[in-house]
């Protein structure tokens, strides 16, 4: 185990959760406030998606990201920002013509996916390292697109978090490292339990961590009821952790959660196992991140 682990809170995501839990933040102010509350509860990093304030559905609007980032950076509470660069990658074949996308399809080019990152320069952004069956749709990230995205992220000076939803994604992430498209010690995020990617269990974590480079750092998260078991397993196996309403909307069976409650529960699990949580300042130093506030750590 590590003496201290990095705790990310994915505060909203893009899924159809707004109608299921009123604590899921929608507007930029709500998303920023959720990030700040998560940080006060102990989160090191806030992972940011944005939503259409009118509909609550996924949005790629750079101005919405900008408002969230500005609100968080102007707050008294420090937290590292990790902006999604997954963007539009959802493909649902049309019933009438399967060569075309049907209802629910949402695709963006690598340049469009990178736009919020390049404009706002968070400390970290995600890079989804491959395509995967995502429930009844396909999330599409072709390898040449990912190489282009990785290059754009590298040029911006933002650290890429290599999101791996299945074992083949680790193989490709390692290839990006080999090709010199990832600077420094690579950061991996094992995304577990999503139908139909890698399973959320101790054996999968052990295998995935065995396949990353020796200088690689990793975290893992599980969705739904596996969120807290994966927190415990990640701590025990020497990794970092992630919770939040993007991945799970319940504190326990039948009890809806808030982001700060999930963070507080993860902090308690971590401390009960003999570790503690890194502060944002400690994590910036550990991960060699820029400090957007321009202050000494």
mmCIF file of C-alpha atoms in Angstrom:
data_model
loop_
_atom_site.group_PDB
_atom_site.id
_atom_site.type_symbol
_atom_site.label_atom_id
_atom_site.label_comp_id
_atom_site.label_asym_id
_atom_site.label_seq_id
_atom_site.Cartn_x
_atom_site.Cartn_y
_atom_site.Cartn_z
ATOM 1 C CA UNK A 1 0.000 0.000 0.000
ATOM 2 C CA UNK A 2 0.964 3.619 -0.469
ATOM 3 C CA UNK A 3 1.157 5.870 2.578
ATOM 4 C CA UNK A 4 -1.016 8.380 0.742
ATOM 5 C CA UNK A 5 -3.342 7.912 -2.223
ATOM 6 C CA UNK A 6 -4.866 10.335 -4.693
ATOM 7 C CA UNK A 7 -8.656 10.529 -4.510
ATOM 8 C CA UNK A 8 -10.550 11.720 -7.595
ATOM 9 C CA UNK A 9 -14.216 12.673 -7.529
ATOM 10 C CA UNK A 10 -16.092 12.441 -10.849
ATOM 11 C CA UNK A 11 -18.874 14.821 -9.954
ATOM 12 C CA UNK A 12 -21.431 14.535 -12.784
ATOM 13 C CA UNK A 13 -20.471 12.488 -15.851
ATOM 14 C CA UNK A 14 -22.642 12.281 -18.929
ATOM 15 C CA UNK A 15 -25.050 9.471 -18.114
ATOM 16 C CA UNK A 16 -28.811 9.579 -17.651
ATOM 17 C CA UNK A 17 -28.610 10.116 -13.888
ATOM 18 C CA UNK A 18 -30.113 13.570 -13.391
ATOM 19 C CA UNK A 19 -33.662 12.249 -13.115
ATOM 20 C CA UNK A 20 -32.528 9.485 -10.756
ATOM 21 C CA UNK A 21 -30.690 11.557 -8.154
ATOM 22 C CA UNK A 22 -31.360 15.284 -7.577
ATOM 23 C CA UNK A 23 -27.820 15.712 -6.197
ATOM 24 C CA UNK A 24 -26.296 15.197 -9.665
ATOM 25 C CA UNK A 25 -25.059 18.684 -10.637
ATOM 26 C CA UNK A 26 -26.178 20.144 -13.981
ATOM 27 C CA UNK A 27 -25.364 23.849 -14.323
ATOM 28 C CA UNK A 28 -21.767 25.122 -14.321
ATOM 29 C CA UNK A 29 -22.342 26.664 -10.884
ATOM 30 C CA UNK A 30 -23.688 23.362 -9.529
ATOM 31 C CA UNK A 31 -20.781 21.408 -11.032
ATOM 32 C CA UNK A 32 -18.237 23.878 -9.630
ATOM 33 C CA UNK A 33 -19.933 23.850 -6.216
ATOM 34 C CA UNK A 34 -19.956 20.034 -6.230
ATOM 35 C CA UNK A 35 -16.236 20.007 -7.031
ATOM 36 C CA UNK A 36 -15.501 22.402 -4.174
ATOM 37 C CA UNK A 37 -17.620 20.427 -1.707
ATOM 38 C CA UNK A 38 -15.880 17.217 -2.790
ATOM 39 C CA UNK A 39 -12.508 18.874 -2.201
ATOM 40 C CA UNK A 40 -13.563 20.051 1.251
ATOM 41 C CA UNK A 41 -14.574 16.456 2.013
ATOM 42 C CA UNK A 42 -11.103 15.277 1.018
ATOM 43 C CA UNK A 43 -10.948 14.855 -2.763
ATOM 44 C CA UNK A 44 -7.594 15.577 -4.381
ATOM 45 C CA UNK A 45 -8.940 15.869 -7.939
ATOM 46 C CA UNK A 46 -12.291 16.859 -9.447
ATOM 47 C CA UNK A 47 -13.074 15.132 -12.750
ATOM 48 C CA UNK A 48 -15.246 17.394 -14.889
ATOM 49 C CA UNK A 49 -17.910 16.822 -17.541
ATOM 50 C CA UNK A 50 -20.508 19.462 -18.366
ATOM 51 C CA UNK A 51 -24.218 19.240 -19.116
ATOM 52 C CA UNK A 52 -26.733 21.347 -20.986
ATOM 53 C CA UNK A 53 -28.247 23.541 -18.231
ATOM 54 C CA UNK A 54 -31.685 23.281 -19.860
ATOM 55 C CA UNK A 55 -31.910 19.551 -20.526
ATOM 56 C CA UNK A 56 -29.351 18.039 -18.145
ATOM 57 C CA UNK A 57 -27.905 16.013 -21.013
ATOM 58 C CA UNK A 58 -24.287 15.774 -22.128
ATOM 59 C CA UNK A 59 -22.753 18.937 -23.571
ATOM 60 C CA UNK A 60 -19.415 19.716 -25.217
ATOM 61 C CA UNK A 61 -19.786 23.509 -24.931
ATOM 62 C CA UNK A 62 -16.381 25.018 -24.147
ATOM 63 C CA UNK A 63 -18.030 28.007 -22.486
ATOM 64 C CA UNK A 64 -19.720 25.730 -19.953
ATOM 65 C CA UNK A 65 -16.347 24.123 -19.168
ATOM 66 C CA UNK A 66 -14.829 27.608 -18.881
ATOM 67 C CA UNK A 67 -17.390 28.725 -16.310
ATOM 68 C CA UNK A 68 -16.800 25.614 -14.202
ATOM 69 C CA UNK A 69 -13.028 26.011 -14.340
ATOM 70 C CA UNK A 70 -13.130 29.721 -13.499
ATOM 71 C CA UNK A 71 -15.498 29.198 -10.575
ATOM 72 C CA UNK A 72 -13.353 26.420 -9.096
ATOM 73 C CA UNK A 73 -10.060 28.258 -9.581
ATOM 74 C CA UNK A 74 -11.463 31.406 -7.977
ATOM 75 C CA UNK A 75 -12.608 29.489 -4.904
ATOM 76 C CA UNK A 76 -10.710 29.394 -1.615
ATOM 77 C CA UNK A 77 -10.658 25.590 -1.682
ATOM 78 C CA UNK A 78 -7.869 24.047 -3.763
ATOM 79 C CA UNK A 79 -8.513 21.039 -6.000
ATOM 80 C CA UNK A 80 -6.787 19.648 -9.101
ATOM 81 C CA UNK A 81 -8.948 19.790 -12.225
ATOM 82 C CA UNK A 82 -9.205 16.849 -14.607
ATOM 83 C CA UNK A 83 -11.329 17.699 -17.662
ATOM 84 C CA UNK A 84 -12.765 14.948 -19.826
ATOM 85 C CA UNK A 85 -11.354 14.758 -23.346
ATOM 86 C CA UNK A 86 -13.578 11.794 -24.206
ATOM 87 C CA UNK A 87 -15.968 14.122 -26.015
ATOM 88 C CA UNK A 88 -18.377 12.750 -28.568
ATOM 89 C CA UNK A 89 -17.683 9.087 -29.256
ATOM 90 C CA UNK A 90 -21.073 7.422 -28.914
ATOM 91 C CA UNK A 91 -22.217 5.373 -31.904
ATOM 92 C CA UNK A 92 -25.666 3.783 -32.173
ATOM 93 C CA UNK A 93 -26.285 2.176 -35.581
ATOM 94 C CA UNK A 94 -29.456 3.306 -37.329
ATOM 95 C CA UNK A 95 -32.087 0.576 -37.671
ATOM 96 C CA UNK A 96 -32.873 1.760 -41.198
ATOM 97 C CA UNK A 97 -29.244 2.044 -42.352
ATOM 98 C CA UNK A 98 -26.594 0.502 -40.067
ATOM 99 C CA UNK A 99 -23.845 2.324 -41.990
ATOM 100 C CA UNK A 100 -25.111 5.536 -40.391
ATOM 101 C CA UNK A 101 -25.528 6.643 -36.804
ATOM 102 C CA UNK A 102 -29.030 6.598 -35.403
ATOM 103 C CA UNK A 103 -30.652 8.318 -32.432
ATOM 104 C CA UNK A 104 -28.157 8.722 -29.596
ATOM 105 C CA UNK A 105 -25.098 8.938 -31.843
ATOM 106 C CA UNK A 106 -22.747 11.759 -30.820
ATOM 107 C CA UNK A 107 -19.370 11.936 -32.564
ATOM 108 C CA UNK A 108 -16.556 14.484 -32.401
ATOM 109 C CA UNK A 109 -13.198 14.697 -34.149
ATOM 110 C CA UNK A 110 -9.967 14.510 -32.098
ATOM 111 C CA UNK A 111 -9.579 18.272 -32.449
ATOM 112 C CA UNK A 112 -13.101 18.871 -31.150
ATOM 113 C CA UNK A 113 -12.564 16.509 -28.227
ATOM 114 C CA UNK A 114 -9.384 18.369 -27.319
ATOM 115 C CA UNK A 115 -10.864 21.880 -27.544
ATOM 116 C CA UNK A 116 -11.830 22.374 -23.848
ATOM 117 C CA UNK A 117 -8.431 21.047 -22.772
ATOM 118 C CA UNK A 118 -6.461 23.236 -25.161
ATOM 119 C CA UNK A 119 -8.503 26.313 -24.275
ATOM 120 C CA UNK A 120 -8.591 25.939 -20.492
ATOM 121 C CA UNK A 121 -5.372 24.027 -19.686
ATOM 122 C CA UNK A 122 -6.423 21.929 -16.691
ATOM 123 C CA UNK A 123 -3.709 20.059 -14.835
ATOM 124 C CA UNK A 124 -4.973 16.691 -16.152
ATOM 125 C CA UNK A 125 -7.326 15.446 -18.859
ATOM 126 C CA UNK A 126 -8.566 11.986 -19.724
ATOM 127 C CA UNK A 127 -7.643 10.046 -22.838
ATOM 128 C CA UNK A 128 -9.923 7.038 -23.469
ATOM 129 C CA UNK A 129 -7.515 4.481 -24.896
ATOM 130 C CA UNK A 130 -9.749 2.506 -27.232
ATOM 131 C CA UNK A 131 -13.203 1.623 -28.433
ATOM 132 C CA UNK A 132 -15.537 -0.499 -26.320
ATOM 133 C CA UNK A 133 -19.076 -1.852 -26.238
ATOM 134 C CA UNK A 134 -20.697 0.562 -23.789
ATOM 135 C CA UNK A 135 -24.035 -0.958 -22.856
ATOM 136 C CA UNK A 136 -26.050 -1.065 -26.080
ATOM 137 C CA UNK A 137 -23.889 1.476 -27.902
ATOM 138 C CA UNK A 138 -20.265 1.589 -29.004
ATOM 139 C CA UNK A 139 -17.798 4.164 -27.732
ATOM 140 C CA UNK A 140 -15.447 4.844 -30.639
ATOM 141 C CA UNK A 141 -11.805 5.924 -30.289
ATOM 142 C CA UNK A 142 -9.774 4.753 -33.313
ATOM 143 C CA UNK A 143 -6.041 4.462 -32.734
ATOM 144 C CA UNK A 144 -5.036 7.169 -35.205
ATOM 145 C CA UNK A 145 -7.486 9.546 -33.538
ATOM 146 C CA UNK A 146 -5.951 8.731 -30.169
ATOM 147 C CA UNK A 147 -2.436 9.354 -31.440
ATOM 148 C CA UNK A 148 -3.585 12.754 -32.677
ATOM 149 C CA UNK A 149 -5.290 13.524 -29.371
ATOM 150 C CA UNK A 150 -2.268 12.394 -27.366
ATOM 151 C CA UNK A 151 -0.069 14.703 -29.449
ATOM 152 C CA UNK A 152 -2.425 17.655 -28.886
ATOM 153 C CA UNK A 153 -2.509 16.986 -25.144
ATOM 154 C CA UNK A 154 1.287 16.699 -25.044
ATOM 155 C CA UNK A 155 1.721 20.008 -26.896
ATOM 156 C CA UNK A 156 -0.626 21.729 -24.418
ATOM 157 C CA UNK A 157 1.452 20.691 -21.392
ATOM 158 C CA UNK A 158 -1.544 18.978 -19.763
ATOM 159 C CA UNK A 159 -0.981 15.508 -18.260
ATOM 160 C CA UNK A 160 -2.966 12.726 -19.922
ATOM 161 C CA UNK A 161 -4.779 10.236 -17.707
ATOM 162 C CA UNK A 162 -4.941 7.030 -19.745
ATOM 163 C CA UNK A 163 -8.439 5.641 -19.238
ATOM 164 C CA UNK A 164 -8.552 1.891 -19.841
ATOM 165 C CA UNK A 165 -11.929 0.180 -20.011
ATOM 166 C CA UNK A 166 -10.477 -3.173 -21.066
ATOM 167 C CA UNK A 167 -7.130 -4.935 -21.173
ATOM 168 C CA UNK A 168 -6.444 -4.132 -24.823
ATOM 169 C CA UNK A 169 -6.624 -0.454 -23.928
ATOM 170 C CA UNK A 170 -3.585 -0.915 -21.697
ATOM 171 C CA UNK A 171 -1.708 -2.437 -24.617
ATOM 172 C CA UNK A 172 -2.446 0.617 -26.733
ATOM 173 C CA UNK A 173 -1.687 3.055 -23.886
ATOM 174 C CA UNK A 174 1.704 1.368 -23.542
ATOM 175 C CA UNK A 175 2.199 1.851 -27.281
ATOM 176 C CA UNK A 176 1.545 5.593 -26.893
ATOM 177 C CA UNK A 177 4.219 5.663 -24.196
ATOM 178 C CA UNK A 178 6.616 3.724 -26.437
ATOM 179 C CA UNK A 179 6.015 6.186 -29.289
ATOM 180 C CA UNK A 180 6.895 9.132 -27.057
ATOM 181 C CA UNK A 181 3.391 10.609 -27.013
ATOM 182 C CA UNK A 182 3.080 10.488 -23.214
ATOM 183 C CA UNK A 183 5.508 12.519 -21.113
ATOM 184 C CA UNK A 184 6.781 11.603 -17.651
ATOM 185 C CA UNK A 185 5.477 8.730 -15.564
ATOM 186 C CA UNK A 186 2.271 7.594 -17.303
ATOM 187 C CA UNK A 187 -1.007 7.868 -15.380
ATOM 188 C CA UNK A 188 -3.477 5.009 -15.855
ATOM 189 C CA UNK A 189 -7.124 4.850 -14.795
ATOM 190 C CA UNK A 190 -8.719 1.387 -14.780
ATOM 191 C CA UNK A 191 -12.425 1.887 -15.535
ATOM 192 C CA UNK A 192 -14.150 -1.252 -14.241
ATOM 193 C CA UNK A 193 -17.573 -2.822 -14.303
ATOM 194 C CA UNK A 194 -19.032 -1.035 -17.330
ATOM 195 C CA UNK A 195 -21.012 -3.384 -19.590
ATOM 196 C CA UNK A 196 -19.125 -4.733 -21.483
ATOM 197 C CA UNK A 197 -15.602 -3.841 -20.467
ATOM 198 C CA UNK A 198 -13.268 -5.186 -17.813
ATOM 199 C CA UNK A 199 -14.823 -6.655 -14.663
ATOM 200 C CA UNK A 200 -14.746 -4.831 -11.331
ATOM 201 C CA UNK A 201 -12.877 -7.307 -9.163
ATOM 202 C CA UNK A 202 -9.538 -7.813 -7.422
ATOM 203 C CA UNK A 203 -8.232 -10.224 -10.051
ATOM 204 C CA UNK A 204 -8.801 -7.747 -12.888
ATOM 205 C CA UNK A 205 -7.083 -4.963 -10.955
ATOM 206 C CA UNK A 206 -4.102 -7.226 -10.262
ATOM 207 C CA UNK A 207 -3.819 -8.205 -13.911
ATOM 208 C CA UNK A 208 -4.185 -4.674 -15.265
ATOM 209 C CA UNK A 209 -1.624 -3.195 -12.894
ATOM 210 C CA UNK A 210 0.796 -5.973 -13.882
ATOM 211 C CA UNK A 211 0.661 -4.804 -17.510
ATOM 212 C CA UNK A 212 1.636 -1.155 -17.046
ATOM 213 C CA UNK A 213 5.247 0.145 -17.133
ATOM 214 C CA UNK A 214 7.333 0.056 -13.963
ATOM 215 C CA UNK A 215 7.176 3.842 -13.708
ATOM 216 C CA UNK A 216 3.431 3.909 -14.307
ATOM 217 C CA UNK A 217 0.988 5.188 -11.714
ATOM 218 C CA UNK A 218 -2.542 3.857 -11.592
ATOM 219 C CA UNK A 219 -5.982 4.318 -10.130
ATOM 220 C CA UNK A 220 -9.162 2.305 -10.480
ATOM 221 C CA UNK A 221 -12.866 2.849 -10.100
ATOM 222 C CA UNK A 222 -15.906 0.590 -10.150
ATOM 223 C CA UNK A 223 -19.419 1.592 -11.092
ATOM 224 C CA UNK A 224 -22.607 1.165 -9.094
ATOM 225 C CA UNK A 225 -22.416 -1.073 -6.056
ATOM 226 C CA UNK A 226 -18.797 -1.940 -6.879
ATOM 227 C CA UNK A 227 -17.582 1.611 -6.263
ATOM 228 C CA UNK A 228 -16.514 1.154 -2.652
ATOM 229 C CA UNK A 229 -15.204 -2.440 -3.008
ATOM 230 C CA UNK A 230 -12.920 -1.173 -5.789
ATOM 231 C CA UNK A 231 -11.807 1.699 -3.526
ATOM 232 C CA UNK A 232 -10.713 -0.861 -0.928
ATOM 233 C CA UNK A 233 -9.020 -3.142 -3.455
ATOM 234 C CA UNK A 234 -7.185 -0.251 -5.097
ATOM 235 C CA UNK A 235 -5.813 0.937 -1.773
ATOM 236 C CA UNK A 236 -4.773 -2.594 -0.789
ATOM 237 C CA UNK A 237 -3.057 -3.182 -4.134
ATOM 238 C CA UNK A 238 -1.127 0.094 -4.069
ATOM 239 C CA UNK A 239 -3.225 2.277 -6.366
ATOM 240 C CA UNK A 240 -5.194 5.500 -6.291
ATOM 241 C CA UNK A 241 -8.974 5.811 -6.152
ATOM 242 C CA UNK A 242 -12.027 7.483 -7.675
ATOM 243 C CA UNK A 243 -15.617 7.924 -6.534
ATOM 244 C CA UNK A 244 -18.437 10.281 -7.486
ATOM 245 C CA UNK A 245 -21.918 10.532 -8.949
ATOM 246 C CA UNK A 246 -20.646 9.905 -12.485
ATOM 247 C CA UNK A 247 -20.045 6.287 -11.515
ATOM 248 C CA UNK A 248 -22.523 5.581 -8.717
ATOM 249 C CA UNK A 249 -25.519 7.481 -7.319
ATOM 250 C CA UNK A 250 -26.039 5.538 -4.065
ATOM 251 C CA UNK A 251 -24.379 5.817 -0.660
ATOM 252 C CA UNK A 252 -25.728 2.382 0.193
ATOM 253 C CA UNK A 253 -28.592 0.269 -1.075
ATOM 254 C CA UNK A 254 -31.657 2.475 -1.488
ATOM 255 C CA UNK A 255 -29.954 5.630 -0.151
ATOM 256 C CA UNK A 256 -29.096 8.309 -2.699
ATOM 257 C CA UNK A 257 -25.691 9.945 -2.306
ATOM 258 C CA UNK A 258 -24.060 13.311 -2.794
ATOM 259 C CA UNK A 259 -20.536 13.646 -4.111
ATOM 260 C CA UNK A 260 -19.167 14.798 -0.780
ATOM 261 C CA UNK A 261 -20.768 11.833 0.991
ATOM 262 C CA UNK A 262 -19.092 9.417 -1.413
ATOM 263 C CA UNK A 263 -15.753 11.177 -0.900
ATOM 264 C CA UNK A 264 -16.166 11.061 2.861
ATOM 265 C CA UNK A 265 -16.928 7.340 2.728
ATOM 266 C CA UNK A 266 -13.894 6.669 0.525
ATOM 267 C CA UNK A 267 -11.671 8.675 2.887
ATOM 268 C CA UNK A 268 -12.917 6.560 5.787
ATOM 269 C CA UNK A 269 -12.230 3.296 3.939
ATOM 270 C CA UNK A 270 -8.749 4.483 2.981
ATOM 271 C CA UNK A 271 -7.862 5.543 6.507
ATOM 272 C CA UNK A 272 -9.252 2.340 7.994
ATOM 273 C CA UNK A 273 -6.818 0.406 5.792
ATOM 274 C CA UNK A 274 -3.829 2.396 7.034
ATOM 275 C CA UNK A 275 -3.397 4.931 4.228
ATOM 276 C CA UNK A 276 -4.430 8.564 3.897
ATOM 277 C CA UNK A 277 -5.382 11.003 1.118
ATOM 278 C CA UNK A 278 -2.943 13.302 -0.698
ATOM 279 C CA UNK A 279 -3.668 16.996 -0.741
ATOM 280 C CA UNK A 280 -3.809 18.727 -4.137
ATOM 281 C CA UNK A 281 -0.426 20.343 -3.405
ATOM 282 C CA UNK A 282 1.131 16.975 -2.612
ATOM 283 C CA UNK A 283 -0.353 15.410 -5.733
ATOM 284 C CA UNK A 284 0.892 18.238 -7.969
ATOM 285 C CA UNK A 285 4.394 17.583 -6.697
ATOM 286 C CA UNK A 286 4.075 13.800 -6.918
ATOM 287 C CA UNK A 287 2.665 13.878 -10.466
ATOM 288 C CA UNK A 288 4.784 16.837 -11.604
ATOM 289 C CA UNK A 289 1.745 18.914 -12.552
ATOM 290 C CA UNK A 290 1.651 22.613 -13.309
ATOM 291 C CA UNK A 291 0.096 24.792 -10.632
ATOM 292 C CA UNK A 292 -2.608 26.882 -12.345
ATOM 293 C CA UNK A 293 -2.611 29.331 -9.425
ATOM 294 C CA UNK A 294 1.042 30.169 -10.012
ATOM 295 C CA UNK A 295 1.824 29.708 -6.316
ATOM 296 C CA UNK A 296 4.607 27.780 -4.657
ATOM 297 C CA UNK A 297 3.459 24.482 -3.247
#
